[in-house]
JSON list of C-alpha atoms in Angstrom, two decimals:
[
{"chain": "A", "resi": 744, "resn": "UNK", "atom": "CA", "xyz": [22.15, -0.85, -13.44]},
{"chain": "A", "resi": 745, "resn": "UNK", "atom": "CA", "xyz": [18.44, -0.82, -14.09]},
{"chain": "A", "resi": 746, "resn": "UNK", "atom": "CA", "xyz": [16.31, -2.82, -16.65]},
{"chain": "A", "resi": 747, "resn": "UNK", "atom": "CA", "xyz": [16.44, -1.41, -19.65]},
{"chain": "A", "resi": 748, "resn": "UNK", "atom": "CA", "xyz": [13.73, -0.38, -21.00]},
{"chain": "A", "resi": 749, "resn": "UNK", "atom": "CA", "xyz": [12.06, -2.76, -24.25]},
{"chain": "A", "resi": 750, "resn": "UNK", "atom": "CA", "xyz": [9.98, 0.68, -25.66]},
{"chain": "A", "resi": 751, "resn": "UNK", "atom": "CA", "xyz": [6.94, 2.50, -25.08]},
{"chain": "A", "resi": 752, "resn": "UNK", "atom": "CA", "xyz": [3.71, 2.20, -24.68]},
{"chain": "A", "resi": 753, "resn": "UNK", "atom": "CA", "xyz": [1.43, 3.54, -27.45]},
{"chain": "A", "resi": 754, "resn": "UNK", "atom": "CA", "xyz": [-1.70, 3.62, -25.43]},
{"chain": "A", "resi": 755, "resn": "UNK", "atom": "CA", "xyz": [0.11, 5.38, -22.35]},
{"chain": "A", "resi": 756, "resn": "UNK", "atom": "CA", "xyz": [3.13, 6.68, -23.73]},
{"chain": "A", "resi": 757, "resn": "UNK", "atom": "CA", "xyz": [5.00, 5.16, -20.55]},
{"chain": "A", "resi": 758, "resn": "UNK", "atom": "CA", "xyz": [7.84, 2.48, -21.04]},
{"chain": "A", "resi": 759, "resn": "UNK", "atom": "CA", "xyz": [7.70, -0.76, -21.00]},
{"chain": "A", "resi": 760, "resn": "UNK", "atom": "CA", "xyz": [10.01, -2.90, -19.51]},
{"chain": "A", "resi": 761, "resn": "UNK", "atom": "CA", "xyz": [10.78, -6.78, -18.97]},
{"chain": "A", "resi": 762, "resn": "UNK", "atom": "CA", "xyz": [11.78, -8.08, -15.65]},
{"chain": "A", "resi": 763, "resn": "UNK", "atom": "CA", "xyz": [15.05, -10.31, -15.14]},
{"chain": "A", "resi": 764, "resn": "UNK", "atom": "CA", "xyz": [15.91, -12.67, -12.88]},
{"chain": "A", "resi": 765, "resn": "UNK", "atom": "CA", "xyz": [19.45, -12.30, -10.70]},
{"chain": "A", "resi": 766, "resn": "UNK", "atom": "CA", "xyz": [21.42, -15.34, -10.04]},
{"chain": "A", "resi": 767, "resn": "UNK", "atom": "CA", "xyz": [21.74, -15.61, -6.45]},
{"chain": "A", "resi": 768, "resn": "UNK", "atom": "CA", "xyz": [18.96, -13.26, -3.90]},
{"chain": "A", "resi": 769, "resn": "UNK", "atom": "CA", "xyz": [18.36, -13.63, -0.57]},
{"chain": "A", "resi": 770, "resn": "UNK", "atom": "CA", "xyz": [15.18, -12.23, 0.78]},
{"chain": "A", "resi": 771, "resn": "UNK", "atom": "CA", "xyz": [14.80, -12.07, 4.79]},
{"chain": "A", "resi": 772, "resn": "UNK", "atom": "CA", "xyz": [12.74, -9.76, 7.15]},
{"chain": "A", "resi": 773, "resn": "UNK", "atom": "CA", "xyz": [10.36, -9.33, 10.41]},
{"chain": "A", "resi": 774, "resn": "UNK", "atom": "CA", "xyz": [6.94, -8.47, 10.40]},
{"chain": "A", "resi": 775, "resn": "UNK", "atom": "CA", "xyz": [5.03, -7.26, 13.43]},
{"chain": "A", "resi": 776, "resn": "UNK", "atom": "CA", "xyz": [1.62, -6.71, 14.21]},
{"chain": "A", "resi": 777, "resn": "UNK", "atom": "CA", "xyz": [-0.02, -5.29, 16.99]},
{"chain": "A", "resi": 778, "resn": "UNK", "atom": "CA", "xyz": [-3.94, -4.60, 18.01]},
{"chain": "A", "resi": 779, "resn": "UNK", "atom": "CA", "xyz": [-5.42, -3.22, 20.41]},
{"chain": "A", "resi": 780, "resn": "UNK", "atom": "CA", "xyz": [-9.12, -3.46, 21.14]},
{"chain": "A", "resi": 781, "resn": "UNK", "atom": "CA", "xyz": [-10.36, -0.30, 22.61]},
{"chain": "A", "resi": 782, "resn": "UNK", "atom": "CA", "xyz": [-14.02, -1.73, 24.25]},
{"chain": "A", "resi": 783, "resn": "UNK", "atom": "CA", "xyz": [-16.62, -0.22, 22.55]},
{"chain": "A", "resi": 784, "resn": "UNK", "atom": "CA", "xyz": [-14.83, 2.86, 21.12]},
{"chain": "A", "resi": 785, "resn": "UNK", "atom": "CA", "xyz": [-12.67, 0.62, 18.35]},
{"chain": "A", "resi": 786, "resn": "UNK", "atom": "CA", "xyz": [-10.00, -1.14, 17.19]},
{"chain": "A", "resi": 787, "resn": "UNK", "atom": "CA", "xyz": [-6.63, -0.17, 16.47]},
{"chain": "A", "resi": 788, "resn": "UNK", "atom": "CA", "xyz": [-4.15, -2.31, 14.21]},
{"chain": "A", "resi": 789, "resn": "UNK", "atom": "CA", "xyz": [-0.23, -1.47, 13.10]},
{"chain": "A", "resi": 790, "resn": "UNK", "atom": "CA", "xyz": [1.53, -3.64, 10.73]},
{"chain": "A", "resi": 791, "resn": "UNK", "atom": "CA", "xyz": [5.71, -2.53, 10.04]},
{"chain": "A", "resi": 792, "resn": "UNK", "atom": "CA", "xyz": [7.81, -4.77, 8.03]},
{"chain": "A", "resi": 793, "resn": "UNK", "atom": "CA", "xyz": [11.38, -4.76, 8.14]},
{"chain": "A", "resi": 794, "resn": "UNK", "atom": "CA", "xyz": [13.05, -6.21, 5.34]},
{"chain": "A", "resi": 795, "resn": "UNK", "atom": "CA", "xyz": [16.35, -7.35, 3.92]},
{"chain": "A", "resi": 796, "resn": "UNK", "atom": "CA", "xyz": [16.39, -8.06, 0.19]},
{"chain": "A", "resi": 797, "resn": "UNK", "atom": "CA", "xyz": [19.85, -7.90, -1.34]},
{"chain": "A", "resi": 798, "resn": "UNK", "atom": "CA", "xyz": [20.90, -9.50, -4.95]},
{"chain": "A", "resi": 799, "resn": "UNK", "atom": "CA", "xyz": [23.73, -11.88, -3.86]},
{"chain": "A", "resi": 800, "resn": "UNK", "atom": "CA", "xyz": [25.24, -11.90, -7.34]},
{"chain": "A", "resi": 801, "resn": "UNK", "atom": "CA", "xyz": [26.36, -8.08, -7.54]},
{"chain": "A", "resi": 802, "resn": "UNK", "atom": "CA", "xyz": [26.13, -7.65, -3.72]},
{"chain": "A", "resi": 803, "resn": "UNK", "atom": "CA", "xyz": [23.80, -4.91, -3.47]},
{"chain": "A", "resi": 804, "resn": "UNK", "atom": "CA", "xyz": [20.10, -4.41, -2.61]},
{"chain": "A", "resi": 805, "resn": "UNK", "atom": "CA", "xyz": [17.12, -5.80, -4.53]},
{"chain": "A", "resi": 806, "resn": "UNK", "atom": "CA", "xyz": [15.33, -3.39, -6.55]},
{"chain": "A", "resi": 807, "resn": "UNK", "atom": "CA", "xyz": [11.73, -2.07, -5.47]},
{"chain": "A", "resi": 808, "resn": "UNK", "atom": "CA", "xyz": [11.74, -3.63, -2.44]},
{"chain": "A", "resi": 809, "resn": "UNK", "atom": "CA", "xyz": [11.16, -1.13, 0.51]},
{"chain": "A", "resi": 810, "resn": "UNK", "atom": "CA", "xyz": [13.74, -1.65, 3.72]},
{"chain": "A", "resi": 811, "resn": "UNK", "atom": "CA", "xyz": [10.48, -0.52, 6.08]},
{"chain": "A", "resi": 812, "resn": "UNK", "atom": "CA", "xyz": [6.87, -0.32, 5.22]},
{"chain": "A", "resi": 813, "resn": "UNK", "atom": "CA", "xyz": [3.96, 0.22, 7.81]},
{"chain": "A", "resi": 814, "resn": "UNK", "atom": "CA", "xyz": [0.81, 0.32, 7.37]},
{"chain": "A", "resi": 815, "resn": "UNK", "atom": "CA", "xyz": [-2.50, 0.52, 10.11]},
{"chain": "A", "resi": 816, "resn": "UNK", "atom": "CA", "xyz": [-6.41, 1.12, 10.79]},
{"chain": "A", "resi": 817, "resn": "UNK", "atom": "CA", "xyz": [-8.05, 2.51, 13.41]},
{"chain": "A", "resi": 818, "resn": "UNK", "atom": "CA", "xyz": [-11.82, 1.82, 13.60]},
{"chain": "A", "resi": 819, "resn": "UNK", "atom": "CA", "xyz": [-14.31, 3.90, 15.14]},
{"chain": "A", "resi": 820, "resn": "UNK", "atom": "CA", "xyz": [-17.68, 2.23, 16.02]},
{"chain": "A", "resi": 821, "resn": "UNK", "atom": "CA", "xyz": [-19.94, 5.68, 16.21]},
{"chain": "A", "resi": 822, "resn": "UNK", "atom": "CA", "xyz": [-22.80, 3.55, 17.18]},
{"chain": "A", "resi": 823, "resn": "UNK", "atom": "CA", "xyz": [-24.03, 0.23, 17.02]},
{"chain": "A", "resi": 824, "resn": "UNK", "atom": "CA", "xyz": [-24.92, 0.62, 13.52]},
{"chain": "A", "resi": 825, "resn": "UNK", "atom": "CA", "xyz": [-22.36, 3.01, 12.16]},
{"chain": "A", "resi": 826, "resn": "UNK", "atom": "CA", "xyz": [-18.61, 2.45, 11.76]},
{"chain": "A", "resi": 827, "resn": "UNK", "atom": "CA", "xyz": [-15.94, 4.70, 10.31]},
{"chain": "A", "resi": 828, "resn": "UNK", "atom": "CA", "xyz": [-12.08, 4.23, 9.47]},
{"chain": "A", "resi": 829, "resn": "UNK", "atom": "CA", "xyz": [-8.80, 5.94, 8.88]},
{"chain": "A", "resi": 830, "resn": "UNK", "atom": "CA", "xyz": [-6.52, 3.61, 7.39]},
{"chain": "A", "resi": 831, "resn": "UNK", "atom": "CA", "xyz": [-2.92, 4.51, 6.08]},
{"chain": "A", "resi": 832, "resn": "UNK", "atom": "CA", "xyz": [0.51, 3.06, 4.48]},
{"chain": "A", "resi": 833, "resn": "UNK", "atom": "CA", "xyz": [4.06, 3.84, 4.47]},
{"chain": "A", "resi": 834, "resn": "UNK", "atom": "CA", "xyz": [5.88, 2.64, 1.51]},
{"chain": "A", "resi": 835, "resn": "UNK", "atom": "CA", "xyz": [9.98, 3.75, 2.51]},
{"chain": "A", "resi": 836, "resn": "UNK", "atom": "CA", "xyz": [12.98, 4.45, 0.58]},
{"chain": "A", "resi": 837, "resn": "UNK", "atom": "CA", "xyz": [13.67, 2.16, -1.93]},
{"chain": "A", "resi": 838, "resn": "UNK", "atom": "CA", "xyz": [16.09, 1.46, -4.88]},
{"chain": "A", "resi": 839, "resn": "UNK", "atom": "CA", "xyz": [15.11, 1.53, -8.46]},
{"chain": "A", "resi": 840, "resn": "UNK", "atom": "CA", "xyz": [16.16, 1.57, -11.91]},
{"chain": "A", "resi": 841, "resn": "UNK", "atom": "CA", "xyz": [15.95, 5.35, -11.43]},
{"chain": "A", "resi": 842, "resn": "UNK", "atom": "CA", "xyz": [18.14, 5.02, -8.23]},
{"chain": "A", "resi": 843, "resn": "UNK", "atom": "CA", "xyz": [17.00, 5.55, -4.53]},
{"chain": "A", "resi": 844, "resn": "UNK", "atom": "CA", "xyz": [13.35, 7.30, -4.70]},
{"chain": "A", "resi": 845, "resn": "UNK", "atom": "CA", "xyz": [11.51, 8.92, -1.70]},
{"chain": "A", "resi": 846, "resn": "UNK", "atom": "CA", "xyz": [9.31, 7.28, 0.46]},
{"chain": "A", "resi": 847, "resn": "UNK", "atom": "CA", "xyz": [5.56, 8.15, 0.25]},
{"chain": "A", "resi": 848, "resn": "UNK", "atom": "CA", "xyz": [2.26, 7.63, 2.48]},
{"chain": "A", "resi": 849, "resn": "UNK", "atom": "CA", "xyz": [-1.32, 7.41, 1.77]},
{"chain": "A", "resi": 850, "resn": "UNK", "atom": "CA", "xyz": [-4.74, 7.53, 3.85]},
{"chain": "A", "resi": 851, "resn": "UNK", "atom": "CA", "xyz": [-8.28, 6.45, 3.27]},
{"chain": "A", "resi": 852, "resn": "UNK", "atom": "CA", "xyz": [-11.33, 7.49, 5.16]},
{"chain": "A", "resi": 853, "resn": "UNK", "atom": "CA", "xyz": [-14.49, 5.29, 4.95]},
{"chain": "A", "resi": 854, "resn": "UNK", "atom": "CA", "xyz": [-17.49, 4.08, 7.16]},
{"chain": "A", "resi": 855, "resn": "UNK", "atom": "CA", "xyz": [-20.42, 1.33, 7.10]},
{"chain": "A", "resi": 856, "resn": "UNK", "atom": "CA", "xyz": [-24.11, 1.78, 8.27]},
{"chain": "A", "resi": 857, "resn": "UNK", "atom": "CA", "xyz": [-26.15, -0.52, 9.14]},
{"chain": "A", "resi": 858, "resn": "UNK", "atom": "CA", "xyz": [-29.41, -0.06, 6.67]},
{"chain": "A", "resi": 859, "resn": "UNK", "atom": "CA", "xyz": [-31.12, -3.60, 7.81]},
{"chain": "A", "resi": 860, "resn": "UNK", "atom": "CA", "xyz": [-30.16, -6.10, 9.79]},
{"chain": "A", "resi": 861, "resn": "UNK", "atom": "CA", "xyz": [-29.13, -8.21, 6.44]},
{"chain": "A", "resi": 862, "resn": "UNK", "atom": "CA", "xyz": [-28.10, -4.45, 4.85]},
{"chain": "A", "resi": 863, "resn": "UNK", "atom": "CA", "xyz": [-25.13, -2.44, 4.61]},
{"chain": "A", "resi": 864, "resn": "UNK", "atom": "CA", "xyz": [-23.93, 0.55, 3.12]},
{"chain": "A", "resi": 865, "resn": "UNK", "atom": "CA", "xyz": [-20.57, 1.76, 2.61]},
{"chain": "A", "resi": 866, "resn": "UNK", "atom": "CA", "xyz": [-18.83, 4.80, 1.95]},
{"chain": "A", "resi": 867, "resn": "UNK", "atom": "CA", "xyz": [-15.15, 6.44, 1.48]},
{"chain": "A", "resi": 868, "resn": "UNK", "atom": "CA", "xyz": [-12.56, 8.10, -0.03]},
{"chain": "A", "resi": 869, "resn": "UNK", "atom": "CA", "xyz": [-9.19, 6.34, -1.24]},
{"chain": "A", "resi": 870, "resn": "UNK", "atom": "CA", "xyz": [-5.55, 8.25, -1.12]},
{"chain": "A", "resi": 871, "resn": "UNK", "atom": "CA", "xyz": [-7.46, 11.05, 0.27]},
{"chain": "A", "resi": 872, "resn": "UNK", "atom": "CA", "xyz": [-4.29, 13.39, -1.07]},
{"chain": "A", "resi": 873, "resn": "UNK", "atom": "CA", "xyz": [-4.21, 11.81, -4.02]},
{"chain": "A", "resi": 874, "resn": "UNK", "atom": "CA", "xyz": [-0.54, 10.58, -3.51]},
{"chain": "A", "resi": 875, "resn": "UNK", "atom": "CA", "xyz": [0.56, 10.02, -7.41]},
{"chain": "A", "resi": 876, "resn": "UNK", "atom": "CA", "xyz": [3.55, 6.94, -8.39]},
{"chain": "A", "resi": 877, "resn": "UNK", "atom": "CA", "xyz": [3.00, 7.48, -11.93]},
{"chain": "A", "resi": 878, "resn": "UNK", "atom": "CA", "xyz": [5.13, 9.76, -13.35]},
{"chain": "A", "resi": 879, "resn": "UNK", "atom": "CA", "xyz": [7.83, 7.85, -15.21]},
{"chain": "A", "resi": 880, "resn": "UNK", "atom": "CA", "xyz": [10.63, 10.63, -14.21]},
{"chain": "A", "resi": 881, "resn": "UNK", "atom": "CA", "xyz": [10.26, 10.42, -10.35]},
{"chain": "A", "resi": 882, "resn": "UNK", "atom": "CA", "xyz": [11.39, 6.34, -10.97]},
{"chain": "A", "resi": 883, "resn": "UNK", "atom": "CA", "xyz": [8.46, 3.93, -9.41]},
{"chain": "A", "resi": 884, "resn": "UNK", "atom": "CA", "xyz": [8.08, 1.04, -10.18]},
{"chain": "A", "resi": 885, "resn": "UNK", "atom": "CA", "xyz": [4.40, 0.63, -9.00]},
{"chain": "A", "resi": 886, "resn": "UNK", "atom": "CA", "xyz": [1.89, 2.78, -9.92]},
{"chain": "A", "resi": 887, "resn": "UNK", "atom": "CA", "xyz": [-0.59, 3.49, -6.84]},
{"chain": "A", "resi": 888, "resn": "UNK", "atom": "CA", "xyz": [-4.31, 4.65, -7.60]},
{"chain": "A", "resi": 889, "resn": "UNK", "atom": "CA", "xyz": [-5.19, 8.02, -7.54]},
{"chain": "A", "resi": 890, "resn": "UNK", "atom": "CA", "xyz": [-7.93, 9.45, -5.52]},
{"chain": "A", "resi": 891, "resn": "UNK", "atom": "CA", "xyz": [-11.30, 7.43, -5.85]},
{"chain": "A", "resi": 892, "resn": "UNK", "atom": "CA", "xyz": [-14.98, 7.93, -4.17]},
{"chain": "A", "resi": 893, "resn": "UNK", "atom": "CA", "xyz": [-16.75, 5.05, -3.51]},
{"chain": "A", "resi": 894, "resn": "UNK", "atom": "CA", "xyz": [-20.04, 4.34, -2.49]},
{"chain": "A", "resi": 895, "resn": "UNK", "atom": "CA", "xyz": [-21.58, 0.43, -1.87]},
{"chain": "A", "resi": 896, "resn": "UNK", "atom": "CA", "xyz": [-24.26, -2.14, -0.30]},
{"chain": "A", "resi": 897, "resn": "UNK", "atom": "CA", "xyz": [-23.51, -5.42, 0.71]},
{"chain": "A", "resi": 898, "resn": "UNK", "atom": "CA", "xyz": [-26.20, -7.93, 1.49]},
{"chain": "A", "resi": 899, "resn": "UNK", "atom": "CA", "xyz": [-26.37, -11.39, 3.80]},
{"chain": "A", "resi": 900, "resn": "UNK", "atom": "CA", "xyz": [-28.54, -13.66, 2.06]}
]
């Protein structure tokens, strides 16, 4: 059984619910991560995490917690002053107060340019296919952010 829920939300219209605590959990796992520097073409990093989470007391799995997740960024470096990225995530099958719900994945694409030597700007999209967790029927738990455009400096001083 799931948490119930305590009511809704006036300003959202979404429920609201209160986390409890089990008795007895055990939490164990393996992370990995591997890079790989590619001279002066890029960098490549994978992360997967491999994980165990089970609620001792009613010997069964913890809720919202993903058996596998992976995630990983591959940076291009264009030129010496320009830099672009693909980065994505891989959030697996997990167990909910809904029951099991579906894996999903989501990408960004972004860059950097060198303005100055003490000036950057930056530039990307977020969950380029605007991957949506928030309808309260398809049962997860976290709600991931929909599709964004950003555009920024950053200075050294």
């Amino acid at each position: 059984e799931g948490v119930p829920s305590v009511g809704i939300d006036p300003a959202t219209g979404l429920e609201m619910y209160v986390p409890r605590n089990v008795n007895e959990a055990r939490i164990r796992g393996i992370e990995t991560t591997l890079f790989a520097n590619l001279g002066q073409t890029g960098r490549l990093t994978v992360n997967h995490t491999l994980l165990d989470a089970r609620d001792l007391s009613n010997d069964r799995d913890l809720q919202n917690r993903p058996k596998h997740s992976l995630s990983g960024q591959f940076s291009w470096y264009i030129t010496e002053k320009a830099t672009a990225f693909l980065r994505g995530k891989h959030i697996g099958e997990q167990i909910t107060s809904a029951g099991e719900i579906d894996s999903y994945s989501m990408f960004d694409l972004g860059g950097t340019y060198d303005l100055l030597d003490d000036l950057k700007i930056r530039a990307g999209v977020t969950n380029i296919a605007n991957t949506r967790t928030d309808n309260p029927d398809d049962g997860y738990s976290f709600v991931e952010r929909a599709r964004a455009v950003y555009v920024g400096f950053s200075a050294d001083l």
